[in-house]
Short mmCIF file of C-alpha atoms in Angstrom, two decimals:
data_model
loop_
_atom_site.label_atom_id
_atom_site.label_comp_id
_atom_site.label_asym_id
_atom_site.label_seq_id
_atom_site.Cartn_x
_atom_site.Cartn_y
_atom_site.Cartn_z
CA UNK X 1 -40.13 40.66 -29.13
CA UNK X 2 -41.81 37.52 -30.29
CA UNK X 3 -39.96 34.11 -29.18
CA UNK X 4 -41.47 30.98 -31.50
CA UNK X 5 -39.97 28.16 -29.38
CA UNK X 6 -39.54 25.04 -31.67
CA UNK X 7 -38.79 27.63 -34.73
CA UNK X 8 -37.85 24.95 -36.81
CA UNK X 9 -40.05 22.20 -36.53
CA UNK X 10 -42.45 21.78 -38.97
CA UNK X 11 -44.94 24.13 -37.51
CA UNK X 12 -42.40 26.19 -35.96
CA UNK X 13 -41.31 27.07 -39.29
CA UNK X 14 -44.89 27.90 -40.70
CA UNK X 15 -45.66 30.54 -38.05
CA UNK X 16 -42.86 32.25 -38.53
CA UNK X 17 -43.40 32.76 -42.01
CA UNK X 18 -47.12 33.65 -40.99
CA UNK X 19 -45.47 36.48 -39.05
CA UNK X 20 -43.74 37.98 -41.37
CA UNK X 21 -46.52 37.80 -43.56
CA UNK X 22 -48.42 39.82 -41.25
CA UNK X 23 -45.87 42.58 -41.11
CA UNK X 24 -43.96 41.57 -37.93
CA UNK X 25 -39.98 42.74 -38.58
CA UNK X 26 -37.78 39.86 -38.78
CA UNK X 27 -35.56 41.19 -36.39
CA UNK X 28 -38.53 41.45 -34.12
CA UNK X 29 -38.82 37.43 -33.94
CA UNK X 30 -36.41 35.36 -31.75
CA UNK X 31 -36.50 32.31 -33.69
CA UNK X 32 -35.65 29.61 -30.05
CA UNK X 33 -34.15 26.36 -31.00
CA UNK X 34 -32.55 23.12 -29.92
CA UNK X 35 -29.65 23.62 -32.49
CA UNK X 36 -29.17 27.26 -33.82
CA UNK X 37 -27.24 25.75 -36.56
CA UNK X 38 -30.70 24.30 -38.16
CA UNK X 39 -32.29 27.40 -38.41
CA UNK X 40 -29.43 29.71 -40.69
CA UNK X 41 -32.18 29.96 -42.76
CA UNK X 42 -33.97 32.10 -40.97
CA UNK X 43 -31.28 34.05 -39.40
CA UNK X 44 -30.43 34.60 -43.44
CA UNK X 45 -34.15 36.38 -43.33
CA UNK X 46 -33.57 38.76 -40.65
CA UNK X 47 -34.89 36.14 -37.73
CA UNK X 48 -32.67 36.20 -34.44
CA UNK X 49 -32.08 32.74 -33.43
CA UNK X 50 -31.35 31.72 -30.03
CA UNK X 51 -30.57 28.07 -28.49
CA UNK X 52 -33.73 27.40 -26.24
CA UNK X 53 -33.35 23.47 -25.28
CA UNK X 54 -36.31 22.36 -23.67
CA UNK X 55 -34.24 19.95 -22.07
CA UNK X 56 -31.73 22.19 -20.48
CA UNK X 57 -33.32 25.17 -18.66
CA UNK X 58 -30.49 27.18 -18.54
CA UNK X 59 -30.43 28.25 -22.16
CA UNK X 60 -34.57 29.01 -21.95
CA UNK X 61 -33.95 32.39 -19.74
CA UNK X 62 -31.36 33.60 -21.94
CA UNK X 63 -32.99 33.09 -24.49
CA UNK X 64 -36.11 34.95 -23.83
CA UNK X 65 -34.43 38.02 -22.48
CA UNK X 66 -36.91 40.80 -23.59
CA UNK X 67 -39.44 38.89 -24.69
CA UNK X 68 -43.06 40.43 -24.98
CA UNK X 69 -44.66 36.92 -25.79
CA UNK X 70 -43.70 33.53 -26.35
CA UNK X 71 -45.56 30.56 -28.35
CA UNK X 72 -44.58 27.07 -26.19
CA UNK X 73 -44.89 25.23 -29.34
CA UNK X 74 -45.41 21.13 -27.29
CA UNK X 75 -42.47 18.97 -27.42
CA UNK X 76 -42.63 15.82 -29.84
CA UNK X 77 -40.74 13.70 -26.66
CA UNK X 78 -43.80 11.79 -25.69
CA UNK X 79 -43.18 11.18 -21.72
CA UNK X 80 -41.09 13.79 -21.22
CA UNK X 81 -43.38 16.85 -22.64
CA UNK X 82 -44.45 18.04 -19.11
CA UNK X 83 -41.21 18.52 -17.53
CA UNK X 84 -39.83 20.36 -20.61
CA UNK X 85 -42.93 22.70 -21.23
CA UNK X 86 -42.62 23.14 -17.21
CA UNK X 87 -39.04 24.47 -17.53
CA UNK X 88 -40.34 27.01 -20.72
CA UNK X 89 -43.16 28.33 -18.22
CA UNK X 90 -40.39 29.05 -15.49
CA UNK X 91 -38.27 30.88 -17.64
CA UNK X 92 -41.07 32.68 -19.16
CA UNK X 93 -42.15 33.44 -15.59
CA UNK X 94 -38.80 34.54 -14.63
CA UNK X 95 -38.03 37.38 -17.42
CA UNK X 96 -41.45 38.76 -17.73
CA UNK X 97 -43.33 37.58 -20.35
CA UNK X 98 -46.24 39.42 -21.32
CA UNK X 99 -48.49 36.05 -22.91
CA UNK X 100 -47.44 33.13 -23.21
CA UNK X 101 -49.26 30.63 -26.24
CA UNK X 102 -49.05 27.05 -25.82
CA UNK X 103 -50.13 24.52 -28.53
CA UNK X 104 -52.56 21.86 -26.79
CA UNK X 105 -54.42 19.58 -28.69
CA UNK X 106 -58.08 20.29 -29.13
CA UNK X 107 -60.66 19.75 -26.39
CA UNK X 108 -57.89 18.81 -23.75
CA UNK X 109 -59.96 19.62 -20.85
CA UNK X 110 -62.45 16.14 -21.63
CA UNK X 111 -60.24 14.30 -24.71
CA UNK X 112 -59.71 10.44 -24.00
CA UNK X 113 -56.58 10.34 -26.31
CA UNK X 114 -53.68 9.68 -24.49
CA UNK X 115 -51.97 12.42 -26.36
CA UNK X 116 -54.34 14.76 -23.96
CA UNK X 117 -52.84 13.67 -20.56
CA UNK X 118 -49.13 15.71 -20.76
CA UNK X 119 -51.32 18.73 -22.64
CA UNK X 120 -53.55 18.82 -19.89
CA UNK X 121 -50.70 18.85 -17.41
CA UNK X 122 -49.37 21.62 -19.51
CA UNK X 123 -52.39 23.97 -19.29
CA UNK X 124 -52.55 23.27 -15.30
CA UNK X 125 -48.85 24.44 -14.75
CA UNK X 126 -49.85 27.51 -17.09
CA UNK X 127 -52.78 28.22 -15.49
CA UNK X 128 -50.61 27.97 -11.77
CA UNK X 129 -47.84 29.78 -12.90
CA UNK X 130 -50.10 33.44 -13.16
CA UNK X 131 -48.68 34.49 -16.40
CA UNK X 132 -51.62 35.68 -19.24
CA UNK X 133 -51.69 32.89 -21.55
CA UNK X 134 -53.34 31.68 -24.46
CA UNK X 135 -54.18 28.01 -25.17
CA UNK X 136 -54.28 27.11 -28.94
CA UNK X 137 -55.93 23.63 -28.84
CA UNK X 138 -55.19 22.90 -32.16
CA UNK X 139 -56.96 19.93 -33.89
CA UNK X 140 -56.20 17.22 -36.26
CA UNK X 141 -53.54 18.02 -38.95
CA UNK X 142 -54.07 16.77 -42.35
CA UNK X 143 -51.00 15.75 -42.41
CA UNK X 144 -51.07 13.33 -40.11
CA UNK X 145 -52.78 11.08 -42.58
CA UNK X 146 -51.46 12.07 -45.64
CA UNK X 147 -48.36 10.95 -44.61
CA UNK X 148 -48.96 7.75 -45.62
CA UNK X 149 -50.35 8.96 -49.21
CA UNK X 150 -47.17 7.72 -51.09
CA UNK X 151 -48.25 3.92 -49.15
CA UNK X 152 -51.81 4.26 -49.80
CA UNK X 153 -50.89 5.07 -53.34
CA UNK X 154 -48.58 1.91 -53.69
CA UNK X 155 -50.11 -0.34 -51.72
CA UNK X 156 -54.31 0.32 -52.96
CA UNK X 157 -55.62 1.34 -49.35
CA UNK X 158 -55.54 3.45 -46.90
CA UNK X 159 -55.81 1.86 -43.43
CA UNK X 160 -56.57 2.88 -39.89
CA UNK X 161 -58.98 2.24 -36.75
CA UNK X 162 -61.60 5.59 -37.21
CA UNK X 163 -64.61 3.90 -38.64
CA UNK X 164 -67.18 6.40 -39.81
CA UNK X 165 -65.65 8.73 -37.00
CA UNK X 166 -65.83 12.66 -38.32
CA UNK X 167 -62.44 14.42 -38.41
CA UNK X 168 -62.14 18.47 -38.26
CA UNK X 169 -58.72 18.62 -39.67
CA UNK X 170 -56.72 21.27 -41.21
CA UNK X 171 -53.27 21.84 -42.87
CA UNK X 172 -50.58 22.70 -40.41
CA UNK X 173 -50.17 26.17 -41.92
CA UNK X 174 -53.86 27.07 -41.08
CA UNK X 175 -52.63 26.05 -37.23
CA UNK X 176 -49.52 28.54 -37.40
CA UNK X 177 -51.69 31.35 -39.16
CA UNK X 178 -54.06 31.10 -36.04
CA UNK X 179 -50.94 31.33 -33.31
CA UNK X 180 -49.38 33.89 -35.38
CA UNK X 181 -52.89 36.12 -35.77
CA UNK X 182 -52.92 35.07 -31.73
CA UNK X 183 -49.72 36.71 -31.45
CA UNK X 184 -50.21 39.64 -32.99
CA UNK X 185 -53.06 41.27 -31.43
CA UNK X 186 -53.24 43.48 -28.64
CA UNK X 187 -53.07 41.10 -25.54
CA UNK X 188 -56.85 41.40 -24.20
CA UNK X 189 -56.96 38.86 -21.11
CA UNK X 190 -56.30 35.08 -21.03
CA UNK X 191 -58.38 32.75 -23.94
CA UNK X 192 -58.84 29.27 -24.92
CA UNK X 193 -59.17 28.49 -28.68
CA UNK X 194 -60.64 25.43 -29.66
CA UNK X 195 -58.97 25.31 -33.40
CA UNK X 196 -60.83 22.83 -36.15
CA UNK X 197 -61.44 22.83 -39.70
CA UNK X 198 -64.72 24.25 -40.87
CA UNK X 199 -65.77 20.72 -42.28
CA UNK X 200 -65.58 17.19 -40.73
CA UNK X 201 -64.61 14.60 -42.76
CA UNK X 202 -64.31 10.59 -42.54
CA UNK X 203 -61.24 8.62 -43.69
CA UNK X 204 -63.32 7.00 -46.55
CA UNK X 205 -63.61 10.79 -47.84
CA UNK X 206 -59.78 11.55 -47.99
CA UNK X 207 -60.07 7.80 -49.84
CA UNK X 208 -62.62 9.44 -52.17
CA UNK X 209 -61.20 12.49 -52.43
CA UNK X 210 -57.68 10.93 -53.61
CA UNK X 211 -59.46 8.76 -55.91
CA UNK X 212 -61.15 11.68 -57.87
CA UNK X 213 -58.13 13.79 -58.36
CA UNK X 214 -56.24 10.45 -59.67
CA UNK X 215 -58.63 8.34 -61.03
CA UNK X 216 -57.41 5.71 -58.89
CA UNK X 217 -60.10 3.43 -56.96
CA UNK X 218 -57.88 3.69 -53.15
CA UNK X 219 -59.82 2.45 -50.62
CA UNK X 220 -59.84 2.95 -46.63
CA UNK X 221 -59.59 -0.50 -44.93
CA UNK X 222 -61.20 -0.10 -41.43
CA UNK X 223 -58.87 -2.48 -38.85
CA UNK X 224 -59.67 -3.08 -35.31
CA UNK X 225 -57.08 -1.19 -33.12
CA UNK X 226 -54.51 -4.11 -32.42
CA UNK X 227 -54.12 -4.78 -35.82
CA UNK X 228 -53.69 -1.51 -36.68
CA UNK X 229 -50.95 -1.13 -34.55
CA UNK X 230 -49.54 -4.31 -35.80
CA UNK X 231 -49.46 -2.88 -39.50
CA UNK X 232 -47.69 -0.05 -38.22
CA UNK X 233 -45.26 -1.90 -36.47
CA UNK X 234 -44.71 -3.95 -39.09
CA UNK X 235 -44.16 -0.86 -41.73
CA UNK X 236 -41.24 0.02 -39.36
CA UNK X 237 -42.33 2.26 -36.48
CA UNK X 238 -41.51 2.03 -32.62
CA UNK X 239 -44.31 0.16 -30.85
CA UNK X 240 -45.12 2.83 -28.58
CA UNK X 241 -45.79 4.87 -32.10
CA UNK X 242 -47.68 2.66 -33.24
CA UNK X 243 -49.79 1.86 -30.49
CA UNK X 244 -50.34 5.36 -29.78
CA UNK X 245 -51.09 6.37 -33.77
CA UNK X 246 -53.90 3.17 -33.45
CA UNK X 247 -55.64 4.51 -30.52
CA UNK X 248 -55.86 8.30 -31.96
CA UNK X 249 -57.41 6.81 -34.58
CA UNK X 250 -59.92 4.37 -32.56
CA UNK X 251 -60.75 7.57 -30.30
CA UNK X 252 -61.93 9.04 -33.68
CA UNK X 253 -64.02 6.47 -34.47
CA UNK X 254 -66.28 8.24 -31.56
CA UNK X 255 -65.80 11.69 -33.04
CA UNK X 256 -62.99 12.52 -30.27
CA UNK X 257 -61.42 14.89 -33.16
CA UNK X 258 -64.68 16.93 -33.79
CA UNK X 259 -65.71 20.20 -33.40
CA UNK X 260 -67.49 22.56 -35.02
CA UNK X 261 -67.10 25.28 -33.77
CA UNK X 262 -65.71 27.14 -36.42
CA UNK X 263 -63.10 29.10 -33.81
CA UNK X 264 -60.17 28.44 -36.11
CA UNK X 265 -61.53 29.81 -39.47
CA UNK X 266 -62.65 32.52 -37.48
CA UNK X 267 -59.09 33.40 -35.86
CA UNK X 268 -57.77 33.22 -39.21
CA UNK X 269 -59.86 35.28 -41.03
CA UNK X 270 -60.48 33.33 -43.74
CA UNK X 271 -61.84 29.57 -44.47
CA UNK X 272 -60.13 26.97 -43.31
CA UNK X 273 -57.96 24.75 -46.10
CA UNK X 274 -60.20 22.32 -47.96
CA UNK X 275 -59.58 18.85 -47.80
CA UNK X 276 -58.97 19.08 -52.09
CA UNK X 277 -56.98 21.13 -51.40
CA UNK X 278 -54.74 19.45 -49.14
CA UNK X 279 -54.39 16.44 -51.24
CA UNK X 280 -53.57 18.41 -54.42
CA UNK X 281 -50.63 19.47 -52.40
CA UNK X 282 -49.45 15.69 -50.97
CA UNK X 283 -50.10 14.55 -54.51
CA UNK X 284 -47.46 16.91 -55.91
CA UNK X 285 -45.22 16.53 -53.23
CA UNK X 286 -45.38 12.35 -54.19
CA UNK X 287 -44.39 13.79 -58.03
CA UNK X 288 -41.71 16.34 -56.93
#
C-alpha cells in the first residue's frame, strides 16, 4: 500500500495520476487528506481516501494502517511545517512503514533560502527516527513564476529580485513523476535526490520565451528585494508572502536554485519539460 499524504494538493494530485500511469492499482493507493470530502474524485477512480490531518496526529496512524511506503508531501503552513511533518514520521514509525519519501526543497543541506530551515529540520527528524527514507529535494517549479503570466501579460513586465541568477526549474508534474518512479521501485537502501531541470534558465528567458510564442515585447523588470516585496504586497498578498517570495528570488540572483546535475531527468526517464513547453501550457490556461 502506497499512502500519498497531501493527495490533493496540487502535486499531491499529479503523483497520483503518475501512479496509476505506471500500473499501480488504484485500490493499491491510500489517497491521505485533510478533508476526504475534496478528494471524491479520486475515490470515483478506485483511490482509497483516508483523513490524514497533519495537524491532528491521531488520524495519521489510522490512516496508514498497512502501509508499505508513504510520500510526506511538506506542508504549505510556513512555521508550523516541522511539527506537522514530525507527527507524519511518528505515525509512520509507529505502523511500520517500509520508506518513507519526503519532498525537501533542493540542496537543503547548504540552501540560504529561508524556505530550507523547516526542510532541513524535516530531514534531521527523518534521519533520527531510523525508518529507510528517501529525500526528494525537488527544485524550482515553473509554476511558481508563471503564476503571474496573466499579470505579466496585462501589465507589460514581469518583475522579481533574480538578476541574471540561473534557475533549474521544472513543471510540477515532472516532480510527481520522479516521487512516483521513487515509489515504485524495489526499496534498495536510503537516497537523496537532488531533482532539477536539465536546463537553467534566467527570468529574462521566460520574458523571451513568452514574447516569441505571442509576439508580445514582455519584459522582466529586475527590483531590489524590498521593493519587490512591496509590489507584492501591494498586488494583495500577506507580507510574510511577500517578503518570503522576494528573498527566494534575491537568493536566485546567486544561483541558489541551480543544479545540474541532471538527477531528475534521470529518475524520470525521460527529459525534463522544456521551458516552451511550459509556457504553451500557462498561455492556454490564460485563454481557457
Amino acid at each position: 500500500m502506497i499512502i500519498v499524504t497531501g493527495a490533493t494538493g496540487q502535486l499531491g494530485r499529479l503523483v497520483i495520476d503518475q501512479l496509476l500511469s505506471r500500473g499501480v492499482h488504484a485500490a493499491g493507493i491510500v489517497a491521505a487528506v485533510r478533508t476526504p470530502s475534496k478528494a471524491s474524485d479520486l475515490a470515483a477512480r478506485g483511490v482509497v481516501v483516508r483523513e490524514a490531518d497533519y495537524s491532528r496526529p491521531s488520524t495519521l496512524e489510522v490512516a496508514f494502517a498497512g502501509a508499505e511506503r508513504v510520500l510526506l508531501i511538506s506542508s504549505n503552513e510556513l512555521g508550523q511545517r516541522t511539527a506537522q511533518h514530525s507527527a507524519v514520521i511518528e505515525a509512520a514509525k509507529k505502523v511500520g512503514v517500509r520508506q518513507l519519501a519526503y519532498t525537501s526543497g533542493l540542496h537543503t543541506d547548504r540552501s540560504p533560502m529561508s524556505l530550507a530551515a523547516e526542510h532541513r529540520e524535516t530531514e534531521a527528524l527523518i534521519l533520527a527516527s531510523g525508518l529507510p527514507y528517501v529525500l526528494l529535494r525537488n527544485g524550482w517549479y515553473v509554476e511558481n513564476y508563471l503564476e503571474s503570466l496573466p499579470a505579466a501579460l496585462e501589465h507589460g513586465a514581469f518583475i522579481g529580485s533574480a538578476g541574471e541568477g540561473r534557475i533549474s526549474w521544472a513543471p510540477r508534474v515532472d516532480y510527481a513523476d520522479a516521487a512516483a518512479a521513487v515509489l515504485t521501485q524495489p526499496i534498495d537502501g536510503n537516497r537523496v535526490f537532488e531533482l532539477a531541470g536539465d536546463t537553467a534558465y534566467t527570468r529574462a528567458d521566460m520574458a523571451a520565451e513568452v514574447n516569441r510564442q505571442t509576439g508580445k515585447s514582455l519584459q522582466y523588470v529586475n527590483m531590489p528585494r524590498a521593493d519587490f516585496s512591496a509590489a507584492l504586497v501591494g498586488a494583495g498578498l500577506p507580507a510574510t508572502l511577500a517578503e518570503l517570495i522576494a528573498e527566494s528570488d534575491d537568493h536566485a540572483a546567486s544561483d541558489a536554485l541551480f543544479d545540474e546535475g541532471r538527477q531528475l531527468s534521470a529518475l524520470i526517464g525521460r527529459p525534463t519539460t522544456p521551458l516552451s513547453a511550459s509556457v504553451a501550457t500557462a498561455l492556454a490556461a490564460t485563454k481557457g
